[in-house]
Short mmCIF file of C-alpha atoms in Angstrom, two decimals:
data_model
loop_
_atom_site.label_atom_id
_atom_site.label_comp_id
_atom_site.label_asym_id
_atom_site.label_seq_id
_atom_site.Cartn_x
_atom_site.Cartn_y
_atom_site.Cartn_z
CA UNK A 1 0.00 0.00 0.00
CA UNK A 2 2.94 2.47 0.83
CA UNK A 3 4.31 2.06 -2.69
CA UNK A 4 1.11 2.87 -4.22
CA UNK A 5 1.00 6.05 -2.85
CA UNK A 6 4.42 7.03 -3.55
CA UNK A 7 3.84 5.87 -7.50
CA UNK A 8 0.57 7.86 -7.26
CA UNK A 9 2.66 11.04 -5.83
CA UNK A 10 5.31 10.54 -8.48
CA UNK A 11 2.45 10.60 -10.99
CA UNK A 12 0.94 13.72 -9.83
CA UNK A 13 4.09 15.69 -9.52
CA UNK A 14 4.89 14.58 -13.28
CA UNK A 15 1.26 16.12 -14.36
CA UNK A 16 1.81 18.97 -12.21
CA UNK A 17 5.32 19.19 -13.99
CA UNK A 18 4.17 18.55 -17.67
CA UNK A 19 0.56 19.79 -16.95
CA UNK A 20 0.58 21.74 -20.50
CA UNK A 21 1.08 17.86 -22.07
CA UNK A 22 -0.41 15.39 -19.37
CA UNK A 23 -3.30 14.55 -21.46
CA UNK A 24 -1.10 13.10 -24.46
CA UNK A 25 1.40 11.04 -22.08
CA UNK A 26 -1.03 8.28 -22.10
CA UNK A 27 -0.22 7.89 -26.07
CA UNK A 28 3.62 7.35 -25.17
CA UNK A 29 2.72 4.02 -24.22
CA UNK A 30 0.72 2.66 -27.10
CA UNK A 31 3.57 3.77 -29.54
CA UNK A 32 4.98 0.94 -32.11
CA UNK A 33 8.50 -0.23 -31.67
CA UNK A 34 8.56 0.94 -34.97
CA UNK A 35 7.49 4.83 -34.31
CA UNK A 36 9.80 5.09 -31.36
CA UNK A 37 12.81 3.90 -34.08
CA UNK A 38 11.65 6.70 -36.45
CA UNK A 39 11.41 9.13 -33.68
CA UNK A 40 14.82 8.73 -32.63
CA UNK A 41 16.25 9.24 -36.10
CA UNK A 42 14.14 12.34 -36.36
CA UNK A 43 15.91 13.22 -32.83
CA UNK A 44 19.51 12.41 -33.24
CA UNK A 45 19.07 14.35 -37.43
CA UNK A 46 17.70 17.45 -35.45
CA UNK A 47 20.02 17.28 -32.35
CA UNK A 48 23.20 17.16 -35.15
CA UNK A 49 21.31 19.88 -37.03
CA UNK A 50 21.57 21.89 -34.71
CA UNK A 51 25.59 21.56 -33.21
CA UNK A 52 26.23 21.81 -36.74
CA UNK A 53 24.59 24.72 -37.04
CA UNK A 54 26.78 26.08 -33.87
CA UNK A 55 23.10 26.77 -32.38
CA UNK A 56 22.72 26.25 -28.53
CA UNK A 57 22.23 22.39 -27.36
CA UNK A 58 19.10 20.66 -28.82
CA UNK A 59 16.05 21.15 -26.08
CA UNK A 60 13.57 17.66 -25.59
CA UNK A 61 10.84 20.30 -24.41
CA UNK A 62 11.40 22.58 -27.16
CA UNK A 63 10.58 19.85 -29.18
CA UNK A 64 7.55 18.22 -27.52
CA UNK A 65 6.04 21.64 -27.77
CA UNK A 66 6.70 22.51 -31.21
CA UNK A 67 5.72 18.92 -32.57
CA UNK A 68 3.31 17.90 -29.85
CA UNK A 69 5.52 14.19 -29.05
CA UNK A 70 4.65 13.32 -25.46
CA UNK A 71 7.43 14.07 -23.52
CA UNK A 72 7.62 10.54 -21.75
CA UNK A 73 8.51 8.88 -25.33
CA UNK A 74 10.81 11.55 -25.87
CA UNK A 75 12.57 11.13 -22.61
CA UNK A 76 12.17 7.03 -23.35
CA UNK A 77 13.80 7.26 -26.78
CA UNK A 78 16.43 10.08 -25.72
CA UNK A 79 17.69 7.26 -23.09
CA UNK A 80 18.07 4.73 -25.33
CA UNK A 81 20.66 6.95 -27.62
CA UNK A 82 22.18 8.24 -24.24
CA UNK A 83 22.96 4.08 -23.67
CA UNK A 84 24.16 3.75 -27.13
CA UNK A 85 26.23 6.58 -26.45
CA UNK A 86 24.73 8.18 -29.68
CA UNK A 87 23.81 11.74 -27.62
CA UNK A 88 25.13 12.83 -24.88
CA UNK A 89 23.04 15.52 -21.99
CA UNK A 90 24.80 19.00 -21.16
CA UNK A 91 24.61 20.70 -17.84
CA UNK A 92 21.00 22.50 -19.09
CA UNK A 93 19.34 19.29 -20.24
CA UNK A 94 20.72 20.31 -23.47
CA UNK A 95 21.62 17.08 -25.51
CA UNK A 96 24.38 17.19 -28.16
CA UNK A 97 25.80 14.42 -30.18
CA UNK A 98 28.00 12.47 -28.92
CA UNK A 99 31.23 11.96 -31.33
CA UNK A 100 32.18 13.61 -34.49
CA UNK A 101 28.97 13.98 -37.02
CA UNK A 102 31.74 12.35 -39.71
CA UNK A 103 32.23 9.20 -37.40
CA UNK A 104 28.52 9.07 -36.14
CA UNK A 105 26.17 6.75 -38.33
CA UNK A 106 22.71 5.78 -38.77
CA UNK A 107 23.86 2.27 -37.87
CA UNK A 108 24.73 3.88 -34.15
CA UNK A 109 20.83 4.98 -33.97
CA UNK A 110 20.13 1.78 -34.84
CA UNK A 111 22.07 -0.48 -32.59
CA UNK A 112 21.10 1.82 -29.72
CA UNK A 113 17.17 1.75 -30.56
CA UNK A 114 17.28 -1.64 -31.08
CA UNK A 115 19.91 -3.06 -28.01
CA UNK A 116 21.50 -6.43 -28.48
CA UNK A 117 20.20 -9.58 -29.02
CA UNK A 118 19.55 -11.41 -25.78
CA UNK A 119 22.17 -13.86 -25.75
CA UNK A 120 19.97 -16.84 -23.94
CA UNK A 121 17.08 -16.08 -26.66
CA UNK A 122 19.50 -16.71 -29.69
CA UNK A 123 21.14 -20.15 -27.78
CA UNK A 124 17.46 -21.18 -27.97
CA UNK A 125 16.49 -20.27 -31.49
CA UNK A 126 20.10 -22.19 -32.34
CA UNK A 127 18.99 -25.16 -30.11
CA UNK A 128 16.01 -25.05 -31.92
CA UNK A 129 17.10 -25.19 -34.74
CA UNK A 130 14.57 -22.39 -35.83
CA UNK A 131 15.35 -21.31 -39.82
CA UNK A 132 14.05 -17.90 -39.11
CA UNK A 133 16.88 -17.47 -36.86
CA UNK A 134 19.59 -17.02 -39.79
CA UNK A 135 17.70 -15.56 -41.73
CA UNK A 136 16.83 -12.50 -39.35
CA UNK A 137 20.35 -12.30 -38.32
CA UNK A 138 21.50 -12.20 -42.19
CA UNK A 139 18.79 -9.53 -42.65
CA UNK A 140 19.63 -7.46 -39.12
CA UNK A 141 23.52 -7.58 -40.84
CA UNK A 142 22.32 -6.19 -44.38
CA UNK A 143 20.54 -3.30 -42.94
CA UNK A 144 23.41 -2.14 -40.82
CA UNK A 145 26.38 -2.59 -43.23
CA UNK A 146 23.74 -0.38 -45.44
CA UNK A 147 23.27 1.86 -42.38
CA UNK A 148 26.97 1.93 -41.15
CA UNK A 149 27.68 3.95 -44.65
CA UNK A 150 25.48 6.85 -43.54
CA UNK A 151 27.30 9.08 -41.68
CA UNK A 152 25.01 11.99 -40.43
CA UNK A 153 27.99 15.17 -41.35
CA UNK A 154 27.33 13.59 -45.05
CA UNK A 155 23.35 13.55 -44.65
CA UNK A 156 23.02 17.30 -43.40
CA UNK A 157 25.12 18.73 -46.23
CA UNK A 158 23.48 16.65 -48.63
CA UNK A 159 26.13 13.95 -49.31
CA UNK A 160 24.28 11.09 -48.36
CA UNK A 161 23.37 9.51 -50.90
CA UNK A 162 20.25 7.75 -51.43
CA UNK A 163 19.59 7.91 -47.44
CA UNK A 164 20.55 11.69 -47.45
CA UNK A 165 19.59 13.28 -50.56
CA UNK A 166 16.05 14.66 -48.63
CA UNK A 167 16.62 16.33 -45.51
CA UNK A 168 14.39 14.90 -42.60
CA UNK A 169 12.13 17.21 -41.88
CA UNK A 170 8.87 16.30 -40.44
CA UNK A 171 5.98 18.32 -40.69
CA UNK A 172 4.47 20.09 -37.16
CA UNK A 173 1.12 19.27 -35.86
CA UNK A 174 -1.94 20.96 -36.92
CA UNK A 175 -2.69 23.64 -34.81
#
């Protein structure tokens, strides 16, 4: 019973904190493993957008309020690319990246969305002898050899390639 109200104390002092976005936090948790990749590619392209831009450090609230992104996901995703080592936070809760844009690749966002495989789950799928198995992990390898060759200096002047020929820019809410 005691940790029940100290959960329901941390929840109120997060609305009270975030009251101006409380309402959408519930949508944080029904987003698709698949948005919360895209969202931290659109992160990490506008956090290296702006340090190469020499503009102050890249602001998660700044963002939630000009694109209307729950803050939770944004502070779920933004952890998963501090882990990868991907971004790294400044003294204001400024994030910035966290190497050289030349050195830092979409296959970094990647890895660091996605994590590692689970070591005891693959000894299983070998022990099973599961087909799938190979052929995921031959897939998984094809995307980030594809991915390693994106470097993100390349995609914001343009250099790209196919990956960075269009800018990311994604479009804000209706208002």
């Amino acid at each position: 019973v005691n940790w029940n109200i100290i959960l329901f104390g941390a929840e109120i002092s997060f609305a009270v904190q975030n009251y101006r976005t409380f309402s959408q936090e519930g949508d944080s948790n029904e987003s698709s493993f698949s948005s919360r990749k895209l969202l931290a590619f659109i992160l990490v392209y506008d956090i290296c957008r702006r340090f190469h831009l020499g503009q102050q450090p890249w602001q998660p609230t700044q963002f939630q309020e000009r694109w209307q992104i729950p803050i939770r996901l944004i502070r779920t995703v933004l952890q998963d690319l501090k882990e990868g080592q991907v971004v790294v936070e400044t003294a204001g809760n400024g994030f910035v990246p966290a190497r050289d844009l030349s050195t830092l690749t979409m296959k970094d966002v990647e890895v660091a969305v996605m994590g590692l495989r689970d070591p005891r789950v693959q000894a299983i799928a070998e022990r099973m002898k599961i087909p799938l198995s190979k052929l995921l992990s031959d897939y998984q390898e094809e995307i980030l050899r594809a991915l390693a060759s994106r470097n993100f200096l390349e995609i914001l002047e343009g250099r790209g390639g196919a990956f960075g020929a269009a800018a990311i820019t994604p479009k804000p809410a209706k208002e």
